[in-house]
Coordinates of C-alpha atoms and ligand atoms in Angstrom, one line a residue:
X12 CA 116.9 145.1 98.1
X13 CA 113.9 146.0 96.4
X14 CA 113.6 143.5 93.7
X15 CA 114.8 140.0 94.4
X16 CA 116.8 138.8 91.2
X17 CA 115.7 135.2 89.7
X18 CA 115.8 133.6 86.2
X19 CA 112.8 131.8 85.7
X20 CA 112.4 128.3 83.6
X21 CA 109.2 129.6 81.5
X22 CA 109.7 126.7 79.2
X23 CA 106.5 125.1 78.1
X24 CA 104.7 127.5 80.6
X25 CA 101.6 129.1 79.9
X26 CA 102.0 132.9 80.0
X27 CA 99.6 135.9 78.6
X28 CA 100.4 138.9 76.8
X29 CA 97.4 141.8 76.7
X30 CA 98.2 143.9 74.1
X31 CA 98.4 143.9 70.5
X32 CA 100.8 146.3 69.2
X33 CA 104.7 146.8 69.2
X34 CA 105.2 146.8 72.3
X35 CA 103.6 143.6 73.2
X36 CA 105.1 142.0 70.0
X37 CA 108.8 142.8 71.7
X38 CA 107.8 141.1 74.7
X39 CA 106.0 137.9 72.8
X40 CA 109.0 137.5 70.8
X41 CA 111.4 137.9 74.2
X42 CA 109.1 135.3 76.2
X43 CA 108.8 132.9 72.5
X44 CA 112.8 132.8 73.1
X45 CA 112.7 131.6 76.5
X46 CA 110.3 129.1 75.2
X47 CA 107.1 130.1 77.0
X48 CA 103.6 129.2 75.7
X49 CA 101.6 131.9 75.0
X50 CA 97.9 133.3 74.5
X51 CA 98.0 137.0 73.3
X52 CA 94.9 139.1 74.0
X53 CA 93.5 142.4 72.1
X54 CA 91.0 143.3 70.4
X55 CA 93.5 144.8 67.5
X56 CA 96.5 142.5 66.6
X57 CA 99.1 144.0 64.3
X58 CA 100.7 142.1 61.2
X59 CA 103.9 141.6 62.6
X60 CA 102.7 140.0 65.8
X61 CA 100.0 138.1 64.1
X62 CA 102.3 136.8 61.8
X63 CA 104.7 136.0 64.5
X64 CA 102.3 134.2 66.9
X65 CA 101.3 132.1 63.8
X66 CA 104.9 131.0 63.1
X67 CA 105.4 129.9 66.7
X68 CA 101.9 128.5 67.5
X69 CA 100.6 130.9 69.9
X70 CA 97.2 131.2 70.3
X71 CA 95.7 134.3 69.5
X72 CA 92.6 135.8 71.2
X73 CA 90.8 139.4 69.5
X74 CA 88.6 140.7 71.8
X75 CA 88.9 142.7 74.9
X76 CA 90.8 141.7 78.3
X77 CA 88.5 139.9 80.7
X78 CA 89.7 139.2 84.5
X79 CA 89.4 135.5 83.8
X80 CA 92.0 135.4 81.0
X81 CA 94.7 135.4 83.9
X82 CA 93.8 132.3 85.2
X83 CA 96.2 129.3 84.7
X84 CA 99.0 131.3 83.5
X85 CA 102.8 131.5 84.9
X86 CA 103.3 135.1 84.0
X87 CA 101.2 137.9 82.7
X88 CA 102.3 141.0 80.6
X89 CA 100.0 143.7 80.2
X90 CA 101.1 146.0 76.8
X91 CA 98.3 147.7 75.7
X92 CA 99.4 151.8 76.4
X93 CA 95.9 151.8 78.3
X94 CA 96.6 152.6 82.1
X95 CA 93.0 151.7 82.9
X96 CA 93.4 148.6 81.2
X97 CA 96.7 147.8 82.5
X98 CA 95.2 148.5 86.3
X99 CA 93.0 146.0 86.1
X100 CA 94.7 143.2 84.6
X101 CA 97.4 143.7 87.1
X102 CA 94.6 143.5 89.7
X103 CA 93.0 140.1 88.1
X104 CA 96.7 139.1 88.4
X105 CA 97.1 139.9 92.2
X106 CA 93.8 138.1 93.0
X107 CA 95.3 135.3 91.2
X108 CA 98.6 135.3 92.5
X109 CA 100.0 135.8 89.3
X110 CA 103.2 137.9 88.8
X111 CA 102.4 140.9 86.4
X112 CA 104.4 143.2 84.5
X113 CA 102.3 146.3 83.2
X114 CA 104.9 147.9 80.8
X115 CA 103.7 151.3 81.4
X116 CA 103.8 151.6 85.2
X117 CA 105.7 150.2 87.9
X118 CA 102.5 150.5 89.8
X119 CA 100.9 147.8 87.8
X120 CA 104.0 145.7 88.1
X121 CA 104.8 142.7 90.8
X122 CA 108.3 141.9 88.8
X123 CA 110.0 144.0 86.7
X124 CA 112.1 143.4 83.9
X125 CA 115.7 143.8 83.5
X126 CA 117.9 145.1 80.8
X127 CA 119.9 141.9 79.4
X128 CA 122.7 141.2 77.8
X129 CA 122.1 137.4 76.1
X130 CA 125.1 135.4 75.8
X131 CA 123.4 132.2 76.0
X132 CA 123.6 130.2 78.0
X133 CA 125.2 133.3 79.7
X134 CA 123.0 136.3 80.4
X135 CA 123.6 139.1 82.4
X136 CA 120.5 140.9 83.6
X137 CA 120.5 144.6 85.1
X138 CA 117.9 146.4 86.9
X139 CA 117.7 149.7 88.6
X140 CA 114.5 148.7 90.5
X141 CA 112.5 151.1 88.0
X142 CA 114.4 153.7 89.2
X143 CA 116.5 154.9 86.3
X144 CA 116.0 152.9 83.3
X145 CA 118.2 154.8 81.1
X146 CA 121.5 154.1 83.2
X147 CA 120.3 150.3 83.5
X148 CA 120.4 150.2 79.5
X149 CA 124.3 152.2 79.8
X150 CA 125.4 150.0 82.1
X151 CA 124.4 147.3 80.0
X152 CA 126.4 148.3 76.7
X153 CA 129.1 148.9 79.0
X154 CA 128.9 145.3 80.0
X155 CA 127.9 144.1 76.4
X156 CA 131.6 145.7 75.6
X157 CA 133.1 144.0 78.2
X158 CA 132.2 140.3 77.5
X159 CA 133.9 138.4 74.7
X160 CA 131.3 137.6 72.0
X161 CA 133.0 133.7 72.5
X162 CA 131.9 133.5 76.3
X163 CA 128.5 131.6 74.8
X164 CA 130.8 128.8 73.1
X165 CA 132.6 128.7 76.8
X166 CA 130.0 128.2 78.6
X167 CA 128.2 125.7 76.5
X168 CA 131.3 124.1 76.3
X169 CA 131.0 123.9 80.0
X170 CA 127.5 122.7 80.4
X171 CA 128.6 119.9 77.9
X172 CA 131.4 118.7 80.6
X173 CA 129.8 119.2 83.8
X174 CA 128.6 115.6 84.1
X175 CA 131.9 114.0 82.9
X176 CA 133.8 116.3 85.5
X177 CA 131.1 115.2 88.1
X178 CA 131.5 112.1 87.7
X179 CA 135.6 112.1 87.7
X180 CA 135.8 114.4 90.5
X181 CA 133.8 113.6 93.4
X182 CA 135.3 116.4 95.8
X183 CA 133.4 119.8 95.4
X184 CA 137.0 121.8 95.8
X185 CA 138.7 119.6 93.2
X186 CA 135.8 120.6 91.0
X187 CA 135.6 123.6 91.1
X188 CA 139.7 124.3 90.8
X189 CA 139.2 122.5 87.9
X190 CA 136.9 124.7 86.5
X191 CA 138.8 127.9 87.9
X192 CA 142.0 126.2 86.0
X193 CA 139.4 126.1 82.9
X194 CA 138.1 129.5 83.2
X195 CA 141.6 131.0 84.0
X196 CA 144.0 128.8 81.4
X197 CA 144.3 128.1 77.4
X198 CA 141.0 126.1 77.3
X199 CA 139.2 129.1 77.9
X200 CA 140.9 131.4 75.0
X201 CA 140.3 127.9 72.3
X202 CA 136.9 127.7 73.1
X203 CA 136.2 131.5 72.7
X204 CA 138.2 131.4 69.3
X205 CA 135.9 127.9 68.8
X206 CA 138.6 125.5 68.6
X207 CA 136.7 123.5 70.6
X208 CA 138.2 120.5 69.7
X209 CA 142.0 121.8 71.3
X210 CA 140.1 122.9 74.5
X211 CA 138.7 119.6 75.1
X212 CA 142.6 118.1 74.7
X213 CA 143.9 120.6 77.4
X214 CA 140.6 120.1 79.5
X215 CA 141.5 116.2 79.2
X216 CA 144.7 116.6 80.8
X217 CA 143.6 119.2 83.6
X218 CA 140.7 116.9 84.9
X219 CA 143.7 113.8 85.1
X220 CA 145.7 116.4 87.0
X221 CA 142.9 117.6 89.2
X222 CA 142.2 114.0 90.0
X223 CA 145.1 113.9 92.2
X224 CA 144.9 116.0 95.3
X225 CA 146.7 118.7 96.0
X226 CA 147.6 120.9 98.7
X227 CA 146.2 124.3 98.8
X228 CA 148.3 127.7 99.3
X229 CA 147.8 130.4 101.8
X230 CA 148.1 133.9 101.3
X231 CA 148.8 136.7 104.3
X232 CA 147.1 139.5 103.1
X233 CA 147.0 143.3 104.4
X234 CA 143.7 144.6 104.7
X235 CA 144.7 148.0 105.9
X236 CA 143.4 150.2 108.4
X237 CA 139.7 150.0 107.8
X238 CA 138.7 151.6 104.9
X239 CA 137.7 149.3 101.8
X240 CA 139.4 151.7 99.4
X241 CA 142.7 151.3 100.9
X242 CA 143.2 147.6 99.8
X243 CA 145.5 146.6 97.3
X244 CA 144.0 145.3 94.3
X245 CA 145.8 142.0 95.0
X246 CA 144.2 141.7 98.2
X247 CA 140.6 142.1 97.1
X248 CA 141.3 139.8 93.8
X249 CA 142.8 137.1 96.6
X250 CA 139.5 138.0 98.9
X251 CA 137.5 137.0 96.0
X252 CA 139.2 133.8 94.9
X253 CA 140.0 132.2 98.4
X254 CA 137.9 129.4 99.8
X255 CA 138.4 130.8 103.6
X256 CA 139.4 134.0 105.2
X257 CA 141.0 133.5 108.2
X258 CA 140.5 136.8 109.5
X259 CA 141.1 138.9 112.7
X260 CA 139.3 141.4 115.1
X261 CA 141.0 144.5 113.1
X262 CA 139.5 143.7 109.7
X263 CA 136.7 146.3 109.3
X264 CA 133.1 144.8 108.2
X265 CA 133.1 147.0 105.3
X266 CA 136.5 145.1 103.9
X267 CA 134.9 141.9 104.9
X268 CA 132.1 142.5 102.8
X269 CA 134.0 142.7 99.9
X270 CA 134.8 138.8 100.1
X271 CA 133.7 136.2 97.9
X272 CA 130.3 135.3 98.9
X273 CA 130.3 131.6 99.7
X274 CA 134.3 131.9 101.2
X275 CA 133.9 130.4 104.9
X276 CA 134.6 133.5 107.2
X277 CA 136.4 132.4 110.4
X278 CA 137.2 135.0 112.9
X279 CA 140.2 134.2 115.0
X280 CA 142.0 136.3 118.0
X281 CA 141.0 138.1 121.0
X282 CA 137.5 138.5 121.1
X283 CA 134.5 137.5 122.6
X284 CA 133.0 134.3 121.5
X285 CA 135.9 133.6 119.5
X286 CA 137.7 130.1 120.7
X287 CA 140.8 130.4 118.4
X288 CA 142.6 132.9 120.1
X289 CA 146.3 131.6 120.5
X290 CA 148.9 132.3 118.0
X291 CA 149.8 128.7 118.0
X292 CA 146.0 128.0 117.2
X293 CA 146.0 130.5 114.3
X294 CA 148.9 128.9 112.6
X295 CA 147.6 125.5 113.4
X296 CA 144.3 126.0 111.7
X297 CA 146.0 127.9 108.7
X298 CA 148.4 124.6 108.2
X299 CA 145.7 122.0 108.5
X300 CA 143.3 124.0 106.3
X301 CA 146.4 124.6 103.7
X302 CA 146.9 120.7 103.8
X303 CA 143.4 120.0 103.2
X304 CA 143.4 121.5 99.8
X305 CA 142.0 125.0 100.4
X306 CA 143.5 128.5 99.2
X307 CA 143.5 130.5 102.6
X308 CA 143.3 134.4 102.8
X309 CA 144.4 135.0 106.0
X310 CA 143.4 138.8 106.2
X311 CA 145.3 141.0 108.4
X312 CA 144.5 144.6 109.7
X313 CA 146.8 147.0 108.4
X314 CA 150.3 145.2 107.0
X315 CA 150.7 141.3 107.9
X316 CA 154.4 141.9 108.6
X317 CA 153.8 145.1 110.7
X318 CA 152.9 143.9 114.4
X319 CA 151.1 141.6 112.7
X320 CA 152.9 138.4 113.3
X321 CA 152.6 137.7 110.1
X322 CA 156.1 136.3 110.4
X323 CA 155.3 133.3 112.8
X324 CA 152.7 132.2 110.7
X325 CA 154.7 132.0 107.5
X326 CA 157.5 130.1 109.7
X327 CA 154.2 127.8 110.6
X328 CA 153.7 127.1 106.7
X329 CA 157.4 127.0 105.5
X330 CA 158.6 124.6 108.2
X331 CA 155.3 122.2 106.9
X332 CA 156.9 123.0 102.8
X333 CA 153.4 124.8 102.5
X334 CA 152.7 127.2 99.9
X335 CA 152.4 131.0 101.0
X336 CA 152.3 134.6 99.7
X337 CA 152.7 137.6 101.2
X338 CA 150.5 140.7 99.8
X339 CA 151.4 143.9 101.6
X340 CA 148.6 146.4 103.1
X341 CA 148.8 149.8 104.3
X342 CA 149.5 150.1 107.6
X343 CA 147.8 152.3 110.1
X344 CA 150.7 154.7 110.6
X345 CA 150.6 155.5 106.9
X346 CA 146.5 155.3 106.9
X347 CA 146.0 157.1 110.3
X348 CA 148.7 159.8 109.4
X349 CA 147.2 160.4 106.0
X350 CA 143.5 160.7 107.1
X351 CA 144.7 163.3 109.7
X352 CA 146.4 165.1 107.5
X353 CA 149.7 164.5 108.9
X354 CA 153.2 164.0 107.0
X355 CA 155.3 161.4 109.1
X356 CA 158.2 162.8 107.5
X357 CA 159.0 166.4 106.7
X358 CA 162.2 168.4 105.6
X359 CA 162.0 171.1 108.1
X360 CA 160.9 168.9 111.4
X361 CA 161.7 164.9 110.7
X362 CA 164.0 163.0 109.2
X363 CA 163.1 159.5 110.2
X364 CA 160.2 158.1 111.2
X365 CA 160.1 154.8 113.8
X366 CA 156.8 152.4 114.0
X367 CA 157.1 151.1 117.6
X368 CA 154.9 148.9 119.5
X369 CA 154.2 149.6 123.1
X370 CA 153.2 146.0 123.6
X371 CA 156.7 143.6 123.0
X372 CA 156.8 140.4 123.9
X373 CA 158.6 141.3 126.7
X374 CA 158.4 144.9 127.9
X375 CA 157.9 148.2 126.7
X376 CA 161.2 148.8 129.0
X377 CA 163.3 147.4 126.6
X378 CA 163.0 150.2 124.2
X379 CA 166.3 152.3 123.6
X380 CA 164.5 155.7 125.1
X381 CA 167.4 157.7 124.7
X382 CA 167.3 157.5 121.0
X383 CA 163.5 157.7 120.8
X384 CA 163.8 161.0 123.0
X385 CA 166.1 162.6 120.4
X386 CA 164.6 165.4 118.1
X387 CA 163.8 165.6 114.4
X388 CA 162.2 162.7 114.0
X389 CA 158.5 161.1 114.3
X390 CA 157.5 158.3 116.7
X391 CA 154.3 156.4 115.7
X392 CA 153.0 154.0 118.2
X393 CA 150.7 150.8 117.8
X394 CA 148.9 149.3 121.1
X395 CA 150.1 152.1 123.0
X396 CA 147.0 153.0 124.8
X397 CA 147.5 151.1 128.1
X398 CA 151.3 152.0 128.1
X399 CA 150.9 155.8 127.8
X400 CA 152.2 156.9 131.5
X401 CA 155.3 155.0 130.6
X402 CA 155.7 156.3 127.0
X403 CA 155.0 160.0 128.4
X404 CA 157.6 159.7 131.2
X405 CA 160.3 157.9 129.8
X406 CA 160.5 160.3 126.6
X407 CA 160.6 163.3 129.0
X408 CA 163.0 162.0 131.3
X409 CA 165.4 160.8 128.1
X410 CA 165.4 164.7 126.9
X411 CA 161.6 165.3 124.3
X412 CA 160.5 168.1 125.3
X413 CA 156.6 168.1 127.3
X414 CA 155.5 170.7 124.2
X415 CA 156.4 168.0 121.6
X416 CA 153.1 167.7 119.6
X417 CA 151.4 164.6 119.6
X418 CA 147.9 163.1 117.9
X419 CA 145.9 160.6 118.6
X420 CA 143.9 159.0 115.6
X421 CA 141.5 156.7 117.3
X422 CA 139.5 154.2 114.5
X423 CA 141.8 156.0 111.4
X424 CA 140.1 156.2 107.8
X425 CA 136.8 154.3 109.4
X426 CA 133.3 156.5 109.8
X427 CA 134.0 156.5 113.4
X428 CA 137.5 158.3 113.3
X429 CA 138.5 160.4 116.2
X430 CA 141.6 162.8 115.9
X431 CA 143.1 164.3 119.2
X432 CA 145.7 166.6 119.2
X433 CA 147.7 167.7 122.4
X434 CA 151.0 167.4 123.4
X435 CA 153.6 165.1 125.0
X436 CA 153.4 166.4 128.3
X437 CA 149.6 165.9 128.1
X438 CA 149.3 162.1 127.2
X439 CA 147.8 160.7 129.8
X440 CA 145.4 163.2 130.7
X441 CA 144.5 163.5 126.9
X442 CA 143.5 159.8 126.8
X443 CA 141.7 160.0 129.7
X444 CA 139.5 163.2 129.0
X445 CA 138.6 161.5 125.3
X446 CA 138.5 158.5 126.3
X447 CA 140.7 156.9 124.1
X448 CA 140.5 153.3 123.1
X449 CA 142.0 150.8 120.5
X450 CA 142.6 150.5 118.0
X451 CA 144.1 154.4 118.3
X452 CA 147.5 155.2 116.8
X453 CA 149.7 157.4 118.7
X454 CA 151.8 159.6 116.6
X455 CA 154.3 162.1 118.5
X456 CA 156.8 164.8 116.8
X457 CA 156.5 168.2 115.2
X458 CA 154.8 166.6 112.1
X459 CA 151.5 166.6 113.7
X460 CA 151.3 170.1 114.1
X461 CA 150.9 170.1 110.6
X462 CA 147.1 168.2 110.8
X463 CA 146.2 170.8 112.9
X464 CA 146.6 173.6 110.0
X465 CA 142.7 174.0 109.3
X466 CA 142.8 172.6 106.1
X467 CA 142.0 169.3 106.6
X468 CA 138.7 168.0 107.4
X469 CA 138.4 166.0 110.9
X470 CA 135.8 164.1 109.6
X471 CA 137.1 161.0 107.3
X472 CA 136.3 161.5 103.7
X473 CA 136.7 157.8 102.1
X474 CA 139.1 157.2 99.5
X475 CA 137.2 157.7 96.3
X476 CA 136.7 154.0 95.4
X477 CA 135.4 152.4 92.1
X478 CA 134.9 148.4 92.4
X479 CA 137.1 146.8 89.7
X480 CA 135.9 145.2 86.7
X481 CA 137.2 141.9 88.0
X482 CA 134.5 142.1 90.9
X483 CA 131.6 142.1 88.7
X484 CA 132.9 139.3 86.4
X485 CA 133.5 137.0 89.5
X486 CA 130.7 134.7 90.6
X487 CA 130.0 134.8 94.2
Ligands
SAH7 N1 149.2 144.8 111.3 C1 148.5 146.3 111.5 C2 148.9 146.3 113.2 C3 148.4 145.6 114.2 S1 149.0 146.0 115.9 C4 149.2 147.4 111.0 O1 150.0 147.3 110.1 O2 148.4 148.3 110.7 C5 147.2 146.7 116.1 C6 147.7 148.3 116.5 O3 147.4 148.8 115.5 C7 146.4 148.6 117.4 O4 146.3 148.7 118.6 C8 146.5 150.3 117.0 O5 147.8 150.9 117.5 C9 147.1 150.1 115.5 N2 145.9 150.3 114.4 C10 145.2 149.3 113.6 N3 144.2 149.6 112.7 C11 143.8 151.1 113.2 C12 143.1 151.8 113.2 N4 142.0 151.8 112.3 N5 143.1 153.3 113.5 C13 144.3 153.1 114.7 N6 145.2 152.5 115.0 C14 145.0 151.3 114.3

């Protein structure tokens, strides 16, 4: 981050403007709107500026800038159009540890001003860090169109209710729930159409309801195989609103980056330093958080109901009569196959596809090898890396040809993705030679040959992904 964004309270604080032309006037008007007490220094001051300053009671000093002018000010703006003057204003401000903005050159700035959308008290500031001001202005006009005009009334109403809500709801979580219900519900619509009285009636009822302690809710959400572009919109929305996100190792850092900024992130599962690792502990954690009123996003790699033990978590919640919903995700088989250019079924060579775990509760030996070894079907093995000799031997012993093409997809849909092709007879050799490690998906069947057709690029190109608007609107 090149600049630290902040909103300054400059009401009643002395600020200096050097310059007396149109640009200086614009800066004066803006600073004046924010309540600053201004001194304007310039040998020539245009009429507009002169009259405005007189009207607002700002001090005018009709002479050239002197170094000592900066002293005692909180901010300095130089808008003279003369680079040499701006450089000297900047130097004086730097020497006095005062933030300075030189309108004509970024090199004379210790702060820059953003493009703004002003729906007071809501203010959206956009900056390209000086790199592309035109782009920042373009974004501003897009945001202008997106933000309803009534947002100003709504925020004002919220400001007027803050104390009352604070007194009625001592619990921070209950307060947040109340405000979310206000902003998502009819009171927001009423306030934005300026029917404040009606909005307040709805809010009063909500406030009473909010003071009764309620259970939270859980969402079992599929995070997909790694690429954030493969998240569903619903998954993203829940990640943006949950109080707590419980995730396991398979969920990629890029996906977690999209979580609401002040959500508690709890990692669970079998990895170093993690002490909540048994399924019973995870279930208990989930239940206790939902009981305490939290909205919990249980984020799981791929799809929560495919080898994700989602069924066990759902059972634990429903046993306690707690609310939950399941949001499907793109399972590793689908994500990896797509990333490797392998169609999981194909009319010519495969009529069915089976998702199989080589890591069942009991053992790999319970699988029906005779049926799995039949032709014209695709087998996708999850969690197979440590079971390759059994897979290879059982399939070949039961009649699947050793020359059947196979593909390993390691860390599919991530920048570290590796795709290794070979044949069933080479399974263990391939894994050793390429040092294949989990998470890896193994696809067995003629369809894998389509992934070697040449047109497919082995490096993973992330799915084109544009953050939806509500992510901008949501405050972390
Ligand atoms: N619920 C998950 C599967 C969890 S089991 C899903 O639907 O995808 C864990 C196994 O999933 C791993 O051992 C591996 O076989 C597979 N897997 C998950 N993510 C993967 C990825 N990015 N690349 C390859 N395989 C992956």
